[in-house]
Amino acid sequence: MTTATLPLKIGNVEIRNRVFLAPMSGVSDLPFRRRAWEAGAGLVVSEMVASAELCNHHSESRKRMERGDLQTHVVQLAGRESHWMGEAAKIAEAEGADIVDINMGCPAKKVTGGYSGSALMRDLDHALTLIEATVQAVKVPVTLKMRLGWDHNSINAPELARRAVEAGVQMITVHGRTRCQFYTGHADWDAIRAVRDVISVPLVANGDVGSAADVQEIMQRSGADAVMIGRAAYGQPWLAGQIADSLRGGANTAAPANLSEYVLAHYHAMLEHYGEKTGVRHARKHLGWYMERHTENVPDTVKKALMTSGNVQEVSTILAEIFSGVAPVSGNKSLKDAA
């Protein structure tokens, strides 16, 4: 057993282990989070929810923050105005959020172009107004996710973390890249330690974590209390739980015994969550990741049919054929767009 498998407390919220699933826009919806949670992830975090849109009753924002039957519910909010961040935090709390997380790490141009996400690291005074408004709006713990800085000339994660904790934030997550790096190169796990040196609340390290060995190394090098797994979970929602199980000396039972049944169940859960028309489209990227990670030599014609068909029965039949008899790969077989 290692530190990563021990319980952790965020404010008054008990966390069962220290291997978390990261918030990922367009990925960590309720069907995905439920699978990660059932497999044993220590914590799962919602997709990023735009605060102003949530307050203005956008249906997609409401869908993103649904709790379902999750035991511990974390809603991540993004925004650029303190008023909307505070009001959105109140809504999330009222809808059952146990923890509210603030996004100051997303590097996407459509987010930073609106002065949200990691763009907030360019103006820490303004960033603090959002943090203060969120903390003051709710009774549940507020956490913060960030990058190392905007670029290598402005590594200010330690300063932002220190000020955020002074304002009442109860956990800090740092992705070991700058915004300008996006997802290129390798995350700098050593650089995260500078944040550890200035805060006393739990620190979570994120970036390029995909195996039990990675978890042990990033915690040692960063001094973090926990880790967060993001893109490595594409096509294997059970990964965080599998790693936690491995670290405590278990038998890696988190992976599904029958991959065909698992993928089909995930597909139909997405149809139920979004409705058939929208769910078919949302599911395609997940089906692509399952194929890329766990199968070989699937004919291009079959792939095209799977990724373009709007017929649920046809897709279900193709999935059953592709994954019948296929066992989940072990370890962290890389994907072209994942690390």
mmCIF file of C-alpha atoms in Angstrom:
data_model
loop_
_atom_site.group_PDB
_atom_site.id
_atom_site.type_symbol
_atom_site.label_atom_id
_atom_site.label_comp_id
_atom_site.label_asym_id
_atom_site.label_seq_id
_atom_site.Cartn_x
_atom_site.Cartn_y
_atom_site.Cartn_z
ATOM 1 C CA MET A 1 0.000 0.000 0.000
ATOM 2 C CA THR A 2 1.232 3.515 -0.844
ATOM 3 C CA THR A 3 0.253 7.042 0.109
ATOM 4 C CA ALA A 4 -1.850 7.241 -3.070
ATOM 5 C CA THR A 5 -4.251 4.612 -1.744
ATOM 6 C CA LEU A 6 -4.859 6.274 1.628
ATOM 7 C CA PRO A 7 -8.005 8.313 2.281
ATOM 8 C CA LEU A 8 -7.787 12.094 2.001
ATOM 9 C CA LYS A 9 -9.931 14.885 3.373
ATOM 10 C CA ILE A 10 -10.875 18.016 1.410
ATOM 11 C CA GLY A 11 -12.523 20.317 3.889
ATOM 12 C CA ASN A 12 -15.097 18.055 5.507
ATOM 13 C CA VAL A 13 -15.356 15.712 2.501
ATOM 14 C CA GLU A 14 -13.755 12.277 2.878
ATOM 15 C CA ILE A 15 -12.029 11.023 -0.299
ATOM 16 C CA ARG A 16 -11.501 7.251 -0.518
ATOM 17 C CA ASN A 17 -8.120 7.271 -2.279
ATOM 18 C CA ARG A 18 -5.780 9.720 -4.000
ATOM 19 C CA VAL A 19 -5.998 8.683 -7.641
ATOM 20 C CA PHE A 20 -8.538 11.004 -9.283
ATOM 21 C CA LEU A 21 -10.189 11.358 -12.681
ATOM 22 C CA ALA A 22 -9.585 14.822 -14.152
ATOM 23 C CA PRO A 23 -12.308 17.100 -15.482
ATOM 24 C CA MET A 24 -12.225 16.871 -19.283
ATOM 25 C CA SER A 25 -14.513 18.918 -21.473
ATOM 26 C CA GLY A 26 -16.532 16.703 -23.766
ATOM 27 C CA VAL A 27 -15.282 13.572 -21.992
ATOM 28 C CA SER A 28 -16.016 13.409 -18.255
ATOM 29 C CA ASP A 29 -19.795 13.509 -18.544
ATOM 30 C CA LEU A 30 -21.969 11.570 -16.120
ATOM 31 C CA PRO A 31 -21.792 8.198 -17.966
ATOM 32 C CA PHE A 32 -17.973 8.393 -18.055
ATOM 33 C CA ARG A 33 -17.644 9.584 -14.460
ATOM 34 C CA ARG A 34 -19.983 6.876 -13.238
ATOM 35 C CA ARG A 35 -17.778 4.213 -14.827
ATOM 36 C CA ALA A 36 -14.629 5.714 -13.335
ATOM 37 C CA TRP A 37 -16.258 5.942 -9.916
ATOM 38 C CA GLU A 38 -17.584 2.374 -9.999
ATOM 39 C CA ALA A 39 -14.084 1.185 -10.915
ATOM 40 C CA GLY A 40 -12.642 2.824 -7.802
ATOM 41 C CA ALA A 41 -11.387 6.297 -8.736
ATOM 42 C CA GLY A 42 -10.811 8.313 -5.583
ATOM 43 C CA LEU A 43 -12.635 11.337 -6.987
ATOM 44 C CA VAL A 44 -14.297 12.235 -10.287
ATOM 45 C CA VAL A 45 -14.843 15.786 -11.524
ATOM 46 C CA SER A 46 -17.470 17.087 -13.934
ATOM 47 C CA GLU A 47 -16.775 18.634 -17.280
ATOM 48 C CA MET A 48 -16.104 22.356 -17.156
ATOM 49 C CA VAL A 49 -19.385 24.246 -16.698
ATOM 50 C CA ALA A 50 -19.566 27.840 -17.944
ATOM 51 C CA SER A 51 -20.796 29.888 -14.990
ATOM 52 C CA ALA A 52 -22.779 32.552 -16.878
ATOM 53 C CA GLU A 53 -24.461 29.932 -19.074
ATOM 54 C CA LEU A 54 -25.414 27.878 -16.022
ATOM 55 C CA CYS A 55 -26.958 30.938 -14.407
ATOM 56 C CA ASN A 56 -28.866 31.662 -17.607
ATOM 57 C CA HIS A 57 -30.379 28.171 -17.589
ATOM 58 C CA HIS A 58 -28.581 26.709 -20.606
ATOM 59 C CA SER A 59 -29.647 23.085 -20.814
ATOM 60 C CA GLU A 60 -26.174 21.840 -21.759
ATOM 61 C CA SER A 61 -24.650 23.440 -18.671
ATOM 62 C CA ARG A 62 -27.267 21.777 -16.477
ATOM 63 C CA LYS A 63 -26.545 18.461 -18.167
ATOM 64 C CA ARG A 64 -22.813 18.820 -17.494
ATOM 65 C CA MET A 65 -23.253 19.192 -13.763
ATOM 66 C CA GLU A 66 -25.720 16.358 -13.160
ATOM 67 C CA ARG A 67 -24.862 14.301 -10.101
ATOM 68 C CA GLY A 68 -26.694 11.102 -10.884
ATOM 69 C CA ASP A 69 -26.005 8.498 -8.227
ATOM 70 C CA LEU A 70 -22.395 9.491 -7.556
ATOM 71 C CA GLN A 71 -21.448 9.315 -3.889
ATOM 72 C CA THR A 72 -19.137 12.345 -4.117
ATOM 73 C CA HIS A 73 -20.002 15.048 -6.622
ATOM 74 C CA VAL A 74 -17.522 17.692 -7.816
ATOM 75 C CA VAL A 75 -18.639 20.431 -10.217
ATOM 76 C CA GLN A 76 -15.996 22.433 -12.055
ATOM 77 C CA LEU A 77 -16.923 26.016 -12.949
ATOM 78 C CA ALA A 78 -15.281 28.370 -15.432
ATOM 79 C CA GLY A 79 -15.839 32.057 -16.038
ATOM 80 C CA ARG A 80 -14.383 35.522 -16.101
ATOM 81 C CA GLU A 81 -16.841 37.504 -13.929
ATOM 82 C CA SER A 82 -17.006 37.172 -10.171
ATOM 83 C CA HIS A 83 -20.779 37.699 -10.042
ATOM 84 C CA TRP A 84 -21.518 34.740 -12.301
ATOM 85 C CA MET A 85 -18.959 32.526 -10.578
ATOM 86 C CA GLY A 86 -20.575 33.147 -7.209
ATOM 87 C CA GLU A 87 -24.100 32.619 -8.506
ATOM 88 C CA ALA A 88 -23.110 29.463 -10.391
ATOM 89 C CA ALA A 89 -21.434 28.085 -7.278
ATOM 90 C CA LYS A 90 -24.690 28.575 -5.368
ATOM 91 C CA ILE A 91 -26.582 26.673 -8.073
ATOM 92 C CA ALA A 92 -24.049 23.835 -8.029
ATOM 93 C CA GLU A 93 -24.262 23.581 -4.241
ATOM 94 C CA ALA A 94 -28.059 23.609 -4.345
ATOM 95 C CA GLU A 95 -27.979 20.804 -6.918
ATOM 96 C CA GLY A 96 -25.888 18.617 -4.642
ATOM 97 C CA ALA A 97 -22.252 19.469 -5.313
ATOM 98 C CA ASP A 98 -20.029 18.327 -2.450
ATOM 99 C CA ILE A 99 -17.096 20.332 -3.836
ATOM 100 C CA VAL A 100 -16.902 23.235 -6.293
ATOM 101 C CA ASP A 101 -13.766 23.377 -8.430
ATOM 102 C CA ILE A 102 -12.592 26.500 -10.283
ATOM 103 C CA ASN A 103 -11.030 26.116 -13.725
ATOM 104 C CA MET A 104 -7.957 28.280 -14.292
ATOM 105 C CA GLY A 105 -6.128 25.693 -16.359
ATOM 106 C CA CYS A 106 -8.014 25.062 -19.595
ATOM 107 C CA PRO A 107 -5.745 26.013 -22.535
ATOM 108 C CA ALA A 108 -8.375 25.876 -25.305
ATOM 109 C CA LYS A 109 -8.458 28.998 -27.447
ATOM 110 C CA LYS A 110 -12.238 29.276 -27.269
ATOM 111 C CA VAL A 111 -11.902 29.437 -23.464
ATOM 112 C CA THR A 112 -8.815 31.616 -23.107
ATOM 113 C CA GLY A 113 -10.102 33.870 -25.872
ATOM 114 C CA GLY A 114 -12.990 34.686 -23.537
ATOM 115 C CA TYR A 115 -10.507 35.457 -20.736
ATOM 116 C CA SER A 116 -11.417 32.304 -18.839
ATOM 117 C CA GLY A 117 -9.474 29.142 -18.016
ATOM 118 C CA SER A 118 -5.712 29.557 -18.014
ATOM 119 C CA ALA A 119 -6.010 33.117 -19.366
ATOM 120 C CA LEU A 120 -6.799 34.108 -15.783
ATOM 121 C CA MET A 121 -3.207 33.308 -14.848
ATOM 122 C CA ARG A 122 -2.210 36.448 -16.763
ATOM 123 C CA ASP A 123 -4.017 38.637 -14.211
ATOM 124 C CA LEU A 124 -3.846 37.213 -10.715
ATOM 125 C CA ASP A 125 -5.623 40.159 -9.102
ATOM 126 C CA HIS A 126 -8.643 39.529 -11.295
ATOM 127 C CA ALA A 127 -8.358 35.779 -10.776
ATOM 128 C CA LEU A 128 -8.566 36.350 -7.023
ATOM 129 C CA THR A 129 -11.857 38.226 -7.372
ATOM 130 C CA LEU A 130 -13.362 35.097 -8.955
ATOM 131 C CA ILE A 131 -11.921 32.850 -6.274
ATOM 132 C CA GLU A 132 -13.144 35.064 -3.436
ATOM 133 C CA ALA A 133 -16.644 35.293 -4.919
ATOM 134 C CA THR A 134 -16.873 31.527 -5.266
ATOM 135 C CA VAL A 135 -15.570 30.778 -1.773
ATOM 136 C CA GLN A 136 -17.895 33.318 -0.183
ATOM 137 C CA ALA A 137 -20.933 32.023 -2.074
ATOM 138 C CA VAL A 138 -20.968 28.449 -0.738
ATOM 139 C CA LYS A 139 -20.452 26.345 2.366
ATOM 140 C CA VAL A 140 -18.937 23.362 0.543
ATOM 141 C CA PRO A 141 -15.171 23.218 -0.087
ATOM 142 C CA VAL A 142 -13.846 25.161 -3.073
ATOM 143 C CA THR A 143 -10.823 23.839 -4.984
ATOM 144 C CA LEU A 144 -8.734 25.265 -7.824
ATOM 145 C CA LYS A 145 -7.135 23.718 -10.919
ATOM 146 C CA MET A 146 -4.407 25.607 -12.795
ATOM 147 C CA ARG A 147 -1.324 25.269 -14.970
ATOM 148 C CA LEU A 148 2.239 26.315 -14.175
ATOM 149 C CA GLY A 149 1.612 29.683 -15.797
ATOM 150 C CA TRP A 150 0.750 31.260 -19.122
ATOM 151 C CA ASP A 151 4.194 30.622 -20.611
ATOM 152 C CA HIS A 152 7.732 29.877 -19.451
ATOM 153 C CA ASN A 153 8.336 33.574 -18.817
ATOM 154 C CA SER A 154 5.452 33.754 -16.370
ATOM 155 C CA ILE A 155 5.531 30.720 -14.074
ATOM 156 C CA ASN A 156 3.215 32.016 -11.358
ATOM 157 C CA ALA A 157 1.410 28.902 -10.106
ATOM 158 C CA PRO A 158 3.035 29.189 -6.656
ATOM 159 C CA GLU A 159 1.827 32.763 -6.216
ATOM 160 C CA LEU A 160 -1.680 31.995 -7.437
ATOM 161 C CA ALA A 161 -1.871 28.906 -5.227
ATOM 162 C CA ARG A 162 -0.679 30.802 -2.144
ATOM 163 C CA ARG A 163 -3.170 33.614 -2.669
ATOM 164 C CA ALA A 164 -5.982 31.193 -3.434
ATOM 165 C CA VAL A 165 -5.403 29.275 -0.201
ATOM 166 C CA GLU A 166 -5.349 32.548 1.736
ATOM 167 C CA ALA A 167 -8.748 33.285 0.151
ATOM 168 C CA GLY A 168 -10.153 29.958 1.375
ATOM 169 C CA VAL A 169 -9.447 27.401 -1.361
ATOM 170 C CA GLN A 170 -9.019 23.950 0.193
ATOM 171 C CA MET A 171 -7.192 21.994 -2.517
ATOM 172 C CA ILE A 172 -4.941 22.960 -5.440
ATOM 173 C CA THR A 173 -4.427 20.941 -8.632
ATOM 174 C CA VAL A 174 -1.549 21.812 -10.959
ATOM 175 C CA HIS A 175 -1.038 20.522 -14.487
ATOM 176 C CA GLY A 176 2.705 20.539 -15.088
ATOM 177 C CA ARG A 177 2.625 22.534 -18.323
ATOM 178 C CA THR A 178 2.124 26.178 -19.222
ATOM 179 C CA ARG A 179 -0.859 27.240 -21.231
ATOM 180 C CA CYS A 180 1.294 27.936 -24.280
ATOM 181 C CA GLN A 181 2.540 24.344 -24.233
ATOM 182 C CA PHE A 182 -1.023 23.035 -24.552
ATOM 183 C CA TYR A 183 -0.287 19.267 -24.426
ATOM 184 C CA THR A 184 3.082 19.200 -26.173
ATOM 185 C CA GLY A 185 6.290 17.843 -24.680
ATOM 186 C CA HIS A 186 6.161 16.257 -21.264
ATOM 187 C CA ALA A 187 4.616 17.695 -18.119
ATOM 188 C CA ASP A 188 7.205 19.091 -15.710
ATOM 189 C CA TRP A 189 6.509 17.141 -12.529
ATOM 190 C CA ASP A 190 9.421 18.748 -10.661
ATOM 191 C CA ALA A 191 8.078 22.257 -11.257
ATOM 192 C CA ILE A 192 4.905 21.421 -9.317
ATOM 193 C CA ARG A 193 6.964 21.142 -6.127
ATOM 194 C CA ALA A 194 7.270 24.928 -5.963
ATOM 195 C CA VAL A 195 3.533 24.978 -5.245
ATOM 196 C CA ARG A 196 3.934 22.328 -2.531
ATOM 197 C CA ASP A 197 6.460 24.602 -0.831
ATOM 198 C CA VAL A 198 3.982 27.472 -0.352
ATOM 199 C CA ILE A 199 0.694 25.772 0.574
ATOM 200 C CA SER A 200 -0.453 23.498 3.383
ATOM 201 C CA VAL A 201 -3.727 22.262 1.834
ATOM 202 C CA PRO A 202 -3.781 19.108 -0.322
ATOM 203 C CA LEU A 203 -1.906 19.393 -3.617
ATOM 204 C CA VAL A 204 -2.861 17.322 -6.673
ATOM 205 C CA ALA A 205 -0.376 16.750 -9.513
ATOM 206 C CA ASN A 206 -1.627 16.342 -13.077
ATOM 207 C CA GLY A 207 -0.131 15.761 -16.506
ATOM 208 C CA ASP A 208 1.015 12.616 -18.365
ATOM 209 C CA VAL A 209 -0.009 10.227 -15.595
ATOM 210 C CA GLY A 210 -1.026 6.850 -16.986
ATOM 211 C CA SER A 211 0.343 4.064 -14.796
ATOM 212 C CA ALA A 212 1.017 3.076 -11.206
ATOM 213 C CA ALA A 213 4.714 3.850 -11.759
ATOM 214 C CA ASP A 214 3.788 7.323 -12.998
ATOM 215 C CA VAL A 215 1.678 7.926 -9.896
ATOM 216 C CA GLN A 216 4.507 6.990 -7.574
ATOM 217 C CA GLU A 217 7.054 9.074 -9.482
ATOM 218 C CA ILE A 218 4.966 12.221 -9.856
ATOM 219 C CA MET A 219 4.043 12.179 -6.166
ATOM 220 C CA GLN A 220 7.665 11.775 -5.176
ATOM 221 C CA ARG A 221 8.959 14.474 -7.521
ATOM 222 C CA SER A 222 6.184 17.003 -6.939
ATOM 223 C CA GLY A 223 5.468 16.393 -3.263
ATOM 224 C CA ALA A 224 1.783 16.125 -4.148
ATOM 225 C CA ASP A 225 -0.788 14.462 -1.920
ATOM 226 C CA ALA A 226 -2.780 13.035 -4.849
ATOM 227 C CA VAL A 227 -2.728 12.663 -8.611
ATOM 228 C CA MET A 228 -5.211 13.380 -11.368
ATOM 229 C CA ILE A 229 -5.463 11.244 -14.501
ATOM 230 C CA GLY A 230 -6.786 12.866 -17.660
ATOM 231 C CA ARG A 231 -6.217 11.847 -21.269
ATOM 232 C CA ALA A 232 -4.749 8.450 -20.355
ATOM 233 C CA ALA A 233 -8.302 7.469 -19.335
ATOM 234 C CA TYR A 234 -9.597 7.848 -22.899
ATOM 235 C CA GLY A 235 -10.995 4.457 -23.838
ATOM 236 C CA GLN A 236 -10.402 3.078 -20.338
ATOM 237 C CA PRO A 237 -12.587 4.870 -17.786
ATOM 238 C CA TRP A 238 -11.540 2.299 -15.205
ATOM 239 C CA LEU A 239 -7.876 3.394 -15.266
ATOM 240 C CA ALA A 240 -7.781 5.530 -12.107
ATOM 241 C CA GLY A 241 -9.446 2.785 -10.085
ATOM 242 C CA GLN A 242 -7.223 0.145 -11.634
ATOM 243 C CA ILE A 243 -4.105 2.083 -10.668
ATOM 244 C CA ALA A 244 -5.357 2.666 -7.129
ATOM 245 C CA ASP A 245 -6.108 -1.048 -6.839
ATOM 246 C CA SER A 246 -2.653 -1.946 -8.154
ATOM 247 C CA LEU A 247 -0.935 0.380 -5.694
ATOM 248 C CA ARG A 248 -2.681 -1.225 -2.743
ATOM 249 C CA GLY A 249 -1.549 -4.643 -3.959
ATOM 250 C CA GLY A 250 -4.830 -5.669 -5.550
ATOM 251 C CA ALA A 251 -5.389 -7.773 -8.642
ATOM 252 C CA ASN A 252 -6.344 -4.961 -11.072
ATOM 253 C CA THR A 253 -9.953 -6.099 -11.076
ATOM 254 C CA ALA A 254 -11.251 -2.677 -12.097
ATOM 255 C CA ALA A 255 -10.919 -3.459 -15.821
ATOM 256 C CA PRO A 256 -14.043 -5.101 -17.296
ATOM 257 C CA ALA A 257 -14.033 -8.848 -17.754
ATOM 258 C CA ASN A 258 -16.192 -8.524 -20.880
ATOM 259 C CA LEU A 259 -15.150 -5.527 -22.969
ATOM 260 C CA SER A 260 -17.941 -6.006 -25.501
ATOM 261 C CA GLU A 261 -20.627 -5.747 -22.827
ATOM 262 C CA TYR A 262 -18.830 -2.819 -21.213
ATOM 263 C CA VAL A 263 -18.565 -0.744 -24.398
ATOM 264 C CA LEU A 264 -22.167 -1.491 -25.366
ATOM 265 C CA ALA A 265 -23.369 -0.491 -21.894
ATOM 266 C CA HIS A 266 -21.391 2.763 -22.080
ATOM 267 C CA TYR A 267 -22.858 3.502 -25.516
ATOM 268 C CA HIS A 268 -26.426 2.963 -24.381
ATOM 269 C CA ALA A 269 -25.835 4.941 -21.169
ATOM 270 C CA MET A 270 -24.829 7.909 -23.329
ATOM 271 C CA LEU A 271 -27.981 7.557 -25.427
ATOM 272 C CA GLU A 272 -30.051 7.556 -22.251
ATOM 273 C CA HIS A 273 -28.171 10.553 -20.831
ATOM 274 C CA TYR A 274 -28.289 12.798 -23.903
ATOM 275 C CA GLY A 275 -31.192 11.395 -25.859
ATOM 276 C CA GLU A 276 -30.659 9.237 -28.939
ATOM 277 C CA LYS A 277 -29.971 11.915 -31.548
ATOM 278 C CA THR A 278 -27.395 13.808 -29.493
ATOM 279 C CA GLY A 279 -26.041 10.741 -27.701
ATOM 280 C CA VAL A 280 -25.066 9.015 -30.942
ATOM 281 C CA ARG A 281 -22.819 11.959 -31.830
ATOM 282 C CA HIS A 282 -21.319 12.357 -28.353
ATOM 283 C CA ALA A 283 -20.524 8.643 -28.162
ATOM 284 C CA ARG A 284 -18.440 8.491 -31.350
ATOM 285 C CA LYS A 285 -15.209 9.796 -29.848
ATOM 286 C CA HIS A 286 -15.464 7.280 -27.001
ATOM 287 C CA LEU A 287 -16.051 4.431 -29.436
ATOM 288 C CA GLY A 288 -13.044 5.578 -31.430
ATOM 289 C CA TRP A 289 -10.852 5.569 -28.309
ATOM 290 C CA TYR A 290 -12.038 2.094 -27.325
ATOM 291 C CA MET A 291 -11.135 0.823 -30.798
ATOM 292 C CA GLU A 292 -7.782 2.561 -30.922
ATOM 293 C CA ARG A 293 -6.744 1.394 -27.492
ATOM 294 C CA HIS A 294 -8.034 -2.184 -27.454
ATOM 295 C CA THR A 295 -8.288 -3.452 -31.037
ATOM 296 C CA GLU A 296 -6.103 -3.932 -34.066
ATOM 297 C CA ASN A 297 -6.760 -4.434 -37.764
ATOM 298 C CA VAL A 298 -10.365 -3.259 -37.770
ATOM 299 C CA PRO A 299 -11.185 -2.660 -41.466
ATOM 300 C CA ASP A 300 -11.567 0.983 -42.449
ATOM 301 C CA THR A 301 -15.037 0.270 -43.836
ATOM 302 C CA VAL A 302 -16.130 -1.026 -40.424
ATOM 303 C CA LYS A 303 -14.603 1.956 -38.640
ATOM 304 C CA LYS A 304 -16.369 4.350 -41.015
ATOM 305 C CA ALA A 305 -19.697 2.628 -40.514
ATOM 306 C CA LEU A 306 -19.293 2.758 -36.744
ATOM 307 C CA MET A 307 -18.285 6.414 -36.672
ATOM 308 C CA THR A 308 -20.915 7.710 -39.111
ATOM 309 C CA SER A 309 -24.020 5.604 -38.530
ATOM 310 C CA GLY A 310 -26.960 7.148 -36.736
ATOM 311 C CA ASN A 311 -28.705 3.793 -36.448
ATOM 312 C CA VAL A 312 -28.441 2.565 -32.864
ATOM 313 C CA GLN A 313 -29.040 -1.065 -33.714
ATOM 314 C CA GLU A 314 -26.425 -1.012 -36.474
ATOM 315 C CA VAL A 315 -23.837 0.569 -34.172
ATOM 316 C CA SER A 316 -24.649 -1.916 -31.396
ATOM 317 C CA THR A 317 -24.203 -4.841 -33.790
ATOM 318 C CA ILE A 318 -20.850 -3.499 -35.047
ATOM 319 C CA LEU A 319 -19.623 -2.939 -31.492
ATOM 320 C CA ALA A 320 -20.544 -6.472 -30.485
ATOM 321 C CA GLU A 321 -18.644 -7.835 -33.478
ATOM 322 C CA ILE A 322 -15.551 -5.672 -32.961
ATOM 323 C CA PHE A 323 -15.127 -6.283 -29.238
ATOM 324 C CA SER A 324 -16.373 -9.866 -28.973
ATOM 325 C CA GLY A 325 -13.614 -11.867 -27.338
ATOM 326 C CA VAL A 326 -11.367 -8.798 -26.968
ATOM 327 C CA ALA A 327 -9.785 -8.315 -23.547
ATOM 328 C CA PRO A 328 -8.824 -4.837 -22.302
ATOM 329 C CA VAL A 329 -5.153 -4.075 -22.814
ATOM 330 C CA SER A 330 -3.137 -3.711 -19.649
ATOM 331 C CA GLY A 331 -0.976 -0.720 -18.856
ATOM 332 C CA ASN A 332 -1.322 2.561 -20.705
ATOM 333 C CA LYS A 333 -1.125 1.852 -24.420
ATOM 334 C CA SER A 334 -0.794 5.326 -25.886
ATOM 335 C CA LEU A 335 -3.231 7.020 -28.208
ATOM 336 C CA LYS A 336 -2.290 9.547 -30.829
ATOM 337 C CA ASP A 337 -4.054 12.314 -28.927
ATOM 338 C CA ALA A 338 -3.519 11.099 -25.385
ATOM 339 C CA ALA A 339 -0.613 10.890 -22.990
#
